[in-house]
Amino acid sequence: MLNLFALETSCDETSAAVVRDGRVLANIIATQTRLHAEYGGVVPELATREHLRNLLPVARRALAVAGLTAADLDAVAATQGPGLPSALLVGLKAAQSLAFSLGKPFLGIHHHEAHLYSPWISGDPPQARFDQFQPSVSLIVSGGHTLLLHVKAEFQHRVLGSTVDDAAGECFDKVGKLIGLAYPAGPEVDRLAAQGNPRAWNFPRPMLHDPGDDFSFSGLKTSVRYFLEKNPAVLDDPAKLRDLCASAQAAIIDVLAAKTLRAALRLGVRCVTVSGGVACNSALRRQLASDCQRHQLELRLSEGKLSTDNAAMIAILAERKFLAGFPAGSLDAEIEPSWAM
Ligand code: KG4
Ligand code: ZN
């Protein structure tokens, strides 16, 4: 039996989690979205100060919820990269210091790799279900990244494609900003789109017919901007705004779903997984569910609080790697802000 503690501070969520035997005993998340909303995006200096302010309260709370003290911990992990350099430093150095003072192993975890395996955590309380693992084509969609991977076996994954410009979540956020929504706009676009007509306007589906597995979303945001310049009255009409959200959202998810399905069929896997903040999008979940059902593919979506940034996914992957015999990381290891997958 192993108690593993993890910290995640790669962007604008300060999170601490405790796991034991694949079970998430605590997953505390202090989100900074309101702080950054005023600036229309994450301000690294503010994020870092906020991580420093929140880190100990969040860590204390995670231990209290798990019913443990620091002396009960057997290993400590943290997100090592990629992410905002100064934000990563807070969690990484705190975790290494804790491991040093306890004389326990430290594990530095890749943020996207943690997202990648998060669909295998499910239930309430969340539990890792690697006994159900199978090879997959996996989509990671968040505010900073859009990646499509082939996962042949646990810890054996290969990037098939990624975005050549904006990430899918960034596109949701930028479209939302154009119509006056606060950052991060994805959830509100999702909500408005639910009552709109996705076929009201036909926005481009960038790279949909490109034979490769890469994505591009900056052109879509630009088309929405041009559309609003030509049709400014849409901004004052709530019904048309809902149609605009639904139409722009449909363009984003058509590309995400079609390219994911195409890769799954080409590679002959029986399973599709989706993770990251945009995995919360209700229309994307619906569309993938029906596409996968049509092709008899199993679909595993990361669950609610495990989709956006959280330390539970870091802790679960760290525990899995530790038990699989991966060597512990160095207490002197540096942050990896641009760590490739
Ligand atoms: O994974 P995440 O918490 O942070 C990053 O690592 O980037 O993802 C945040 C992103 C934001 O762009 C946010 O707008 C988007 O996920 N998002 C959504 C939804 N919920 C969160 N986008 C569309 N629909 C949603 N329901
Ligand atoms: Zn993330």
GROMACS .gro file of C-alpha atoms and ligand atoms in nm:
model
  368
    1MET     CA    1   0.000   0.000   0.000
    2LEU     CA    2   0.137   0.334  -0.108
    3ASN     CA    3   0.022   0.689  -0.029
    4LEU     CA    4   0.124   0.921  -0.311
    5PHE     CA    5   0.087   1.300  -0.299
    6ALA     CA    6   0.098   1.518  -0.614
    7LEU     CA    7   0.096   1.887  -0.703
    8GLU     CA    8  -0.016   2.049  -1.029
    9THR     CA    9   0.065   2.416  -1.101
   10SER     CA   10   0.133   2.426  -1.475
   11CYS     CA   11  -0.117   2.699  -1.564
   12ASP     CA   12  -0.398   2.863  -1.367
   13GLU     CA   13  -0.513   2.588  -1.132
   14THR     CA   14  -0.335   2.513  -0.804
   15SER     CA   15  -0.413   2.152  -0.724
   16ALA     CA   16  -0.303   1.886  -0.475
   17ALA     CA   17  -0.413   1.523  -0.467
   18VAL     CA   18  -0.355   1.206  -0.269
   19VAL     CA   19  -0.395   0.859  -0.420
   20ARG     CA   20  -0.363   0.510  -0.275
   21ASP     CA   21  -0.387   0.187  -0.477
   22GLY     CA   22  -0.538   0.371  -0.776
   23ARG     CA   23  -0.800   0.540  -0.559
   24VAL     CA   24  -0.822   0.919  -0.545
   25LEU     CA   25  -0.846   1.000  -0.172
   26ALA     CA   26  -0.841   1.377  -0.229
   27ASN     CA   27  -0.831   1.610  -0.529
   28ILE     CA   28  -0.835   1.977  -0.426
   29ILE     CA   29  -0.837   2.242  -0.699
   30ALA     CA   30  -0.808   2.619  -0.650
   31THR     CA   31  -0.890   2.775  -0.982
   32GLN     CA   32  -0.775   3.124  -1.077
   33THR     CA   33  -1.005   3.176  -1.375
   34ARG     CA   34  -1.182   3.475  -1.215
   35LEU     CA   35  -0.853   3.648  -1.147
   36HIS     CA   36  -0.741   3.617  -1.510
   37ALA     CA   37  -1.084   3.688  -1.664
   38GLU     CA   38  -1.026   4.060  -1.620
   39TYR     CA   39  -0.723   4.036  -1.853
   40GLY     CA   40  -0.884   3.808  -2.113
   41GLY     CA   41  -0.626   3.531  -2.057
   42VAL     CA   42  -0.373   3.391  -1.812
   43VAL     CA   43  -0.116   3.644  -1.684
   44PRO     CA   44   0.191   3.435  -1.583
   45GLU     CA   45   0.312   3.672  -1.308
   46LEU     CA   46  -0.032   3.676  -1.143
   47ALA     CA   47  -0.070   3.299  -1.182
   48THR     CA   48   0.263   3.243  -1.005
   49ARG     CA   49   0.178   3.470  -0.713
   50GLU     CA   50  -0.158   3.298  -0.679
   51HIS     CA   51   0.006   2.952  -0.683
   52LEU     CA   52   0.243   3.066  -0.406
   53ARG     CA   53  -0.053   3.197  -0.204
   54ASN     CA   54  -0.270   2.887  -0.254
   55LEU     CA   55  -0.018   2.605  -0.248
   56LEU     CA   56   0.001   2.533   0.125
   57PRO     CA   57  -0.373   2.573   0.198
   58VAL     CA   58  -0.453   2.341  -0.096
   59ALA     CA   59  -0.188   2.088   0.010
   60ARG     CA   60  -0.305   2.093   0.374
   61ARG     CA   61  -0.664   2.045   0.265
   62ALA     CA   62  -0.574   1.749   0.041
   63LEU     CA   63  -0.396   1.575   0.330
   64ALA     CA   64  -0.685   1.650   0.567
   65VAL     CA   65  -0.947   1.514   0.323
   66ALA     CA   66  -0.734   1.201   0.274
   67GLY     CA   67  -0.704   1.170   0.653
   68LEU     CA   68  -0.323   1.168   0.638
   69THR     CA   69  -0.028   1.374   0.752
   70ALA     CA   70   0.289   1.436   0.551
   71ALA     CA   71   0.461   1.163   0.755
   72ASP     CA   72   0.222   0.905   0.601
   73LEU     CA   73   0.335   0.976   0.243
   74ASP     CA   74   0.544   0.721   0.053
   75ALA     CA   75   0.612   0.922  -0.263
   76VAL     CA   76   0.567   1.274  -0.396
   77ALA     CA   77   0.499   1.385  -0.755
   78ALA     CA   78   0.451   1.709  -0.945
   79THR     CA   79   0.390   1.834  -1.297
   80GLN     CA   80   0.736   1.899  -1.442
   81GLY     CA   81   0.612   2.040  -1.774
   82PRO     CA   82   0.499   2.160  -2.015
   83GLY     CA   83   0.344   2.481  -1.887
   84LEU     CA   84   0.417   2.837  -1.773
   85PRO     CA   85   0.777   2.835  -1.641
   86SER     CA   86   0.727   3.035  -1.323
   87ALA     CA   87   0.402   2.851  -1.244
   88LEU     CA   88   0.566   2.510  -1.289
   89LEU     CA   89   0.851   2.612  -1.059
   90VAL     CA   90   0.614   2.657  -0.764
   91GLY     CA   91   0.474   2.302  -0.766
   92LEU     CA   92   0.791   2.125  -0.877
   93LYS     CA   93   1.020   2.282  -0.618
   94ALA     CA   94   0.763   2.238  -0.339
   95ALA     CA   95   0.721   1.868  -0.426
   96GLN     CA   96   1.097   1.810  -0.449
   97SER     CA   97   1.148   1.984  -0.113
   98LEU     CA   98   0.877   1.772   0.048
   99ALA     CA   99   1.029   1.452  -0.096
  100PHE     CA  100   1.373   1.565   0.028
  101SER     CA  101   1.254   1.636   0.381
  102LEU     CA  102   1.059   1.308   0.402
  103GLY     CA  103   1.339   1.106   0.240
  104LYS     CA  104   1.087   0.966  -0.012
  105PRO     CA  105   1.104   0.927  -0.391
  106PHE     CA  106   1.003   1.212  -0.619
  107LEU     CA  107   0.839   1.174  -0.964
  108GLY     CA  108   0.825   1.449  -1.228
  109ILE     CA  109   0.519   1.402  -1.451
  110HIS     CA  110   0.441   1.518  -1.805
  111HIS     CA  111   0.117   1.721  -1.796
  112HIS     CA  112  -0.017   1.595  -2.132
  113GLU     CA  113   0.069   1.235  -2.048
  114ALA     CA  114  -0.143   1.274  -1.735
  115HIS     CA  115  -0.433   1.412  -1.943
  116LEU     CA  116  -0.381   1.122  -2.187
  117TYR     CA  117  -0.443   0.853  -1.923
  118SER     CA  118  -0.713   1.045  -1.730
  119PRO     CA  119  -1.005   0.878  -1.917
  120TRP     CA  120  -0.905   0.555  -1.737
  121ILE     CA  121  -1.001   0.715  -1.404
  122SER     CA  122  -1.372   0.695  -1.325
  123GLY     CA  123  -1.635   0.675  -1.055
  124ASP     CA  124  -1.708   0.856  -0.732
  125PRO     CA  125  -1.471   0.849  -0.552
  126PRO     CA  126  -1.252   0.832  -0.865
  127GLN     CA  127  -1.060   0.511  -0.917
  128ALA     CA  128  -0.800   0.421  -1.183
  129ARG     CA  129  -0.934   0.146  -1.409
  130PHE     CA  130  -0.619   0.037  -1.593
  131ASP     CA  131  -0.755  -0.319  -1.576
  132GLN     CA  132  -0.989  -0.201  -1.854
  133PHE     CA  133  -0.708  -0.046  -2.058
  134GLN     CA  134  -0.697  -0.112  -2.429
  135PRO     CA  135  -0.510   0.038  -2.726
  136SER     CA  136  -0.671   0.361  -2.841
  137VAL     CA  137  -0.664   0.670  -3.053
  138SER     CA  138  -0.668   0.953  -2.801
  139LEU     CA  139  -0.760   1.318  -2.836
  140ILE     CA  140  -0.631   1.572  -2.583
  141VAL     CA  141  -0.816   1.902  -2.617
  142SER     CA  142  -0.760   2.192  -2.381
  143GLY     CA  143  -0.689   2.562  -2.370
  144GLY     CA  144  -0.323   2.518  -2.455
  145HIS     CA  145  -0.305   2.196  -2.652
  146THR     CA  146  -0.477   1.987  -2.917
  147LEU     CA  147  -0.308   1.651  -2.967
  148LEU     CA  148  -0.408   1.329  -3.137
  149LEU     CA  149  -0.218   1.018  -3.028
  150HIS     CA  150  -0.200   0.649  -3.093
  151VAL     CA  151  -0.168   0.460  -2.764
  152LYS     CA  152  -0.049   0.110  -2.852
  153ALA     CA  153  -0.002  -0.005  -2.494
  154GLU     CA  154   0.030   0.162  -2.157
  155PHE     CA  155   0.321   0.410  -2.171
  156GLN     CA  156   0.363   0.344  -2.544
  157HIS     CA  157   0.213   0.637  -2.724
  158ARG     CA  158   0.299   0.825  -3.039
  159VAL     CA  159   0.175   1.171  -3.141
  160LEU     CA  160  -0.015   1.150  -3.470
  161GLY     CA  161  -0.095   1.517  -3.503
  162SER     CA  162  -0.137   1.844  -3.319
  163THR     CA  163  -0.257   2.194  -3.387
  164VAL     CA  164  -0.042   2.404  -3.618
  165ASP     CA  165  -0.174   2.725  -3.456
  166ASP     CA  166  -0.449   2.778  -3.192
  167ALA     CA  167  -0.566   2.497  -2.962
  168ALA     CA  168  -0.934   2.395  -2.974
  169GLY     CA  169  -1.003   2.548  -2.629
  170GLU     CA  170  -0.824   2.865  -2.733
  171CYS     CA  171  -1.058   2.883  -3.034
  172PHE     CA  172  -1.364   2.850  -2.804
  173ASP     CA  173  -1.216   3.121  -2.580
  174LYS     CA  174  -1.138   3.358  -2.871
  175VAL     CA  175  -1.479   3.313  -3.036
  176GLY     CA  176  -1.635   3.381  -2.695
  177LYS     CA  177  -1.423   3.692  -2.650
  178LEU     CA  178  -1.541   3.825  -2.989
  179ILE     CA  179  -1.899   3.814  -2.863
  180GLY     CA  180  -1.813   3.963  -2.525
  181LEU     CA  181  -1.794   3.653  -2.304
  182ALA     CA  182  -1.548   3.637  -2.014
  183TYR     CA  183  -1.237   3.412  -2.022
  184PRO     CA  184  -1.247   3.111  -2.033
  185ALA     CA  185  -1.547   3.125  -2.264
  186GLY     CA  186  -1.572   2.755  -2.359
  187PRO     CA  187  -1.835   2.654  -2.100
  188GLU     CA  188  -2.056   2.957  -2.180
  189VAL     CA  189  -2.029   2.901  -2.558
  190ASP     CA  190  -2.132   2.540  -2.490
  191ARG     CA  191  -2.433   2.660  -2.284
  192LEU     CA  192  -2.549   2.918  -2.542
  193ALA     CA  193  -2.492   2.678  -2.833
  194ALA     CA  194  -2.725   2.424  -2.672
  195GLN     CA  195  -3.019   2.651  -2.760
  196GLY     CA  196  -2.887   2.762  -3.100
  197ASN     CA  197  -2.899   2.628  -3.456
  198PRO     CA  198  -2.564   2.472  -3.555
  199ARG     CA  199  -2.659   2.500  -3.922
  200ALA     CA  200  -2.746   2.874  -3.914
  201TRP     CA  201  -2.410   2.967  -4.067
  202ASN     CA  202  -2.154   2.747  -4.233
  203PHE     CA  203  -1.811   2.828  -4.090
  204PRO     CA  204  -1.500   2.664  -4.237
  205ARG     CA  205  -1.386   2.323  -4.107
  206PRO     CA  206  -1.009   2.383  -4.122
  207MET     CA  207  -0.796   2.088  -4.240
  208LEU     CA  208  -1.095   1.853  -4.229
  209HIS     CA  209  -1.002   1.700  -4.565
  210ASP     CA  210  -0.627   1.723  -4.515
  211PRO     CA  211  -0.492   1.364  -4.519
  212GLY     CA  212  -0.270   1.425  -4.214
  213ASP     CA  213  -0.371   1.426  -3.846
  214ASP     CA  214  -0.289   1.792  -3.772
  215PHE     CA  215  -0.545   2.057  -3.678
  216SER     CA  216  -0.572   2.431  -3.735
  217PHE     CA  217  -0.819   2.663  -3.562
  218SER     CA  218  -0.694   3.019  -3.609
  219GLY     CA  219  -0.872   3.057  -3.948
  220LEU     CA  220  -1.205   2.968  -3.791
  221LYS     CA  221  -1.170   3.242  -3.529
  222THR     CA  222  -1.082   3.487  -3.810
  223SER     CA  223  -1.394   3.388  -4.009
  224VAL     CA  224  -1.609   3.452  -3.704
  225ARG     CA  225  -1.445   3.793  -3.668
  226TYR     CA  226  -1.512   3.881  -4.036
  227PHE     CA  227  -1.866   3.751  -4.000
  228LEU     CA  228  -1.926   3.983  -3.703
  229GLU     CA  229  -1.775   4.279  -3.886
  230LYS     CA  230  -2.023   4.221  -4.170
  231ASN     CA  231  -2.316   4.136  -3.941
  232PRO     CA  232  -2.274   4.353  -3.629
  233ALA     CA  233  -2.648   4.329  -3.548
  234VAL     CA  234  -2.594   3.964  -3.446
  235LEU     CA  235  -2.425   4.092  -3.129
  236ASP     CA  236  -2.749   4.259  -3.014
  237ASP     CA  237  -2.978   3.966  -3.089
  238PRO     CA  238  -2.966   3.690  -2.823
  239ALA     CA  239  -3.122   3.427  -3.054
  240LYS     CA  240  -2.869   3.500  -3.331
  241LEU     CA  241  -2.585   3.494  -3.077
  242ARG     CA  242  -2.693   3.144  -2.972
  243ASP     CA  243  -2.698   3.043  -3.342
  244LEU     CA  244  -2.350   3.188  -3.385
  245CYS     CA  245  -2.218   2.992  -3.085
  246ALA     CA  246  -2.381   2.673  -3.214
  247SER     CA  247  -2.245   2.723  -3.568
  248ALA     CA  248  -1.888   2.802  -3.458
  249GLN     CA  249  -1.894   2.517  -3.207
  250ALA     CA  250  -2.020   2.276  -3.476
  251ALA     CA  251  -1.723   2.369  -3.697
  252ILE     CA  252  -1.475   2.299  -3.415
  253ILE     CA  253  -1.626   1.968  -3.308
  254ASP     CA  254  -1.686   1.842  -3.664
  255VAL     CA  255  -1.312   1.864  -3.726
  256LEU     CA  256  -1.215   1.715  -3.388
  257ALA     CA  257  -1.459   1.424  -3.416
  258ALA     CA  258  -1.400   1.346  -3.785
  259LYS     CA  259  -1.021   1.343  -3.760
  260THR     CA  260  -1.025   1.135  -3.440
  261LEU     CA  261  -1.261   0.878  -3.593
  262ARG     CA  262  -1.061   0.864  -3.915
  263ALA     CA  263  -0.737   0.792  -3.726
  264ALA     CA  264  -0.909   0.524  -3.513
  265LEU     CA  265  -1.043   0.344  -3.819
  266ARG     CA  266  -0.713   0.374  -4.007
  267LEU     CA  267  -0.512   0.233  -3.716
  268GLY     CA  268  -0.765  -0.039  -3.638
  269VAL     CA  269  -0.802   0.038  -3.266
  270ARG     CA  270  -1.129  -0.047  -3.088
  271CYS     CA  271  -1.124   0.244  -2.845
  272VAL     CA  272  -1.125   0.625  -2.857
  273THR     CA  273  -1.039   0.838  -2.553
  274VAL     CA  274  -1.083   1.213  -2.505
  275SER     CA  275  -0.942   1.434  -2.227
  276GLY     CA  276  -0.864   1.797  -2.142
  277GLY     CA  277  -1.097   2.088  -2.066
  278VAL     CA  278  -1.278   2.079  -2.403
  279ALA     CA  279  -1.373   1.716  -2.331
  280CYS     CA  280  -1.642   1.879  -2.109
  281ASN     CA  281  -1.814   2.015  -2.421
  282SER     CA  282  -2.158   1.859  -2.436
  283ALA     CA  283  -2.191   1.866  -2.817
  284LEU     CA  284  -1.846   1.710  -2.863
  285ARG     CA  285  -1.937   1.434  -2.617
  286ARG     CA  286  -2.266   1.371  -2.798
  287GLN     CA  287  -2.115   1.370  -3.146
  288LEU     CA  288  -1.831   1.136  -3.050
  289ALA     CA  289  -2.073   0.905  -2.870
  290SER     CA  290  -2.285   0.866  -3.182
  291ASP     CA  291  -1.985   0.838  -3.421
  292CYS     CA  292  -1.820   0.575  -3.202
  293GLN     CA  293  -2.141   0.380  -3.162
  294ARG     CA  294  -2.185   0.375  -3.541
  295HIS     CA  295  -1.838   0.223  -3.582
  296GLN     CA  296  -1.861  -0.002  -3.274
  297LEU     CA  297  -1.578   0.176  -3.101
  298GLU     CA  298  -1.564   0.210  -2.723
  299LEU     CA  299  -1.555   0.575  -2.617
  300ARG     CA  300  -1.391   0.681  -2.289
  301LEU     CA  301  -1.422   1.047  -2.194
  302SER     CA  302  -1.242   1.202  -1.899
  303GLU     CA  303  -1.491   1.281  -1.623
  304GLY     CA  304  -1.587   1.630  -1.495
  305LYS     CA  305  -1.321   1.745  -1.251
  306LEU     CA  306  -1.061   1.519  -1.411
  307SER     CA  307  -1.096   1.692  -1.751
  308THR     CA  308  -0.971   2.037  -1.658
  309ASP     CA  309  -0.633   2.067  -1.487
  310ASN     CA  310  -0.610   1.868  -1.163
  311ALA     CA  311  -0.351   1.691  -0.948
  312ALA     CA  312  -0.543   1.362  -0.932
  313MET     CA  313  -0.444   1.275  -1.290
  314ILE     CA  314  -0.081   1.360  -1.204
  315ALA     CA  315  -0.093   1.142  -0.891
  316ILE     CA  316  -0.258   0.846  -1.066
  317LEU     CA  317  -0.001   0.845  -1.348
  318ALA     CA  318   0.287   0.888  -1.101
  319GLU     CA  319   0.163   0.593  -0.893
  320ARG     CA  320   0.117   0.380  -1.205
  321LYS     CA  321   0.470   0.460  -1.326
  322PHE     CA  322   0.621   0.407  -0.982
  323LEU     CA  323   0.459   0.065  -0.946
  324ALA     CA  324   0.562  -0.025  -1.303
  325GLY     CA  325   0.924   0.031  -1.202
  326PHE     CA  326   0.997   0.363  -1.371
  327PRO     CA  327   1.295   0.521  -1.192
  328ALA     CA  328   1.227   0.808  -0.950
  329GLY     CA  329   1.312   1.158  -1.071
  330SER     CA  330   1.599   1.367  -0.943
  331LEU     CA  331   1.539   1.613  -0.660
  332ASP     CA  332   1.744   1.856  -0.867
  333ALA     CA  333   1.545   1.805  -1.189
  334GLU     CA  334   1.449   2.130  -1.356
  335ILE     CA  335   1.113   2.236  -1.497
  336GLU     CA  336   1.049   2.140  -1.862
  337PRO     CA  337   0.827   2.425  -1.992
  338SER     CA  338   0.834   2.297  -2.353
  339TRP     CA  339   0.855   1.924  -2.283
  340ALA     CA  340   0.754   1.739  -2.600
  341MET     CA  341   0.518   1.443  -2.570
  342KG4     O1  342  -0.738   2.141  -1.965
  342KG4     P1  343  -0.773   2.280  -1.926
  342KG4     O2  344  -0.837   2.301  -1.790
  342KG4     O3  345  -0.651   2.375  -1.923
  342KG4     C1  346  -0.541   2.369  -2.007
  342KG4     O4  347  -0.450   2.287  -1.982
  342KG4     O5  348  -0.543   2.448  -2.105
  342KG4     O6  349  -0.870   2.339  -2.041
  342KG4     C2  350  -0.925   2.469  -2.036
  342KG4     C3  351  -0.996   2.494  -2.169
  342KG4     C4  352  -1.042   2.640  -2.185
  342KG4     O7  353  -1.005   2.684  -2.314
  342KG4     C5  354  -1.194   2.629  -2.172
  342KG4     O8  355  -1.265   2.729  -2.244
  342KG4     C6  356  -1.220   2.492  -2.230
  342KG4     O9  357  -1.114   2.412  -2.180
  342KG4     N1  358  -1.350   2.436  -2.189
  342KG4     C7  359  -1.453   2.415  -2.273
  342KG4     C8  360  -1.559   2.363  -2.195
  342KG4     N2  361  -1.517   2.355  -2.065
  342KG4     C9  362  -1.387   2.398  -2.063
  342KG4     N3  363  -1.464   2.434  -2.405
  342KG4    C10  364  -1.581   2.404  -2.463
  342KG4     N4  365  -1.688   2.356  -2.396
  342KG4    C11  366  -1.682   2.335  -2.262
  342KG4     N5  367  -1.787   2.287  -2.196
  343ZN      ZN  368  -0.410   2.074  -1.914
   0.00000   0.00000   0.00000
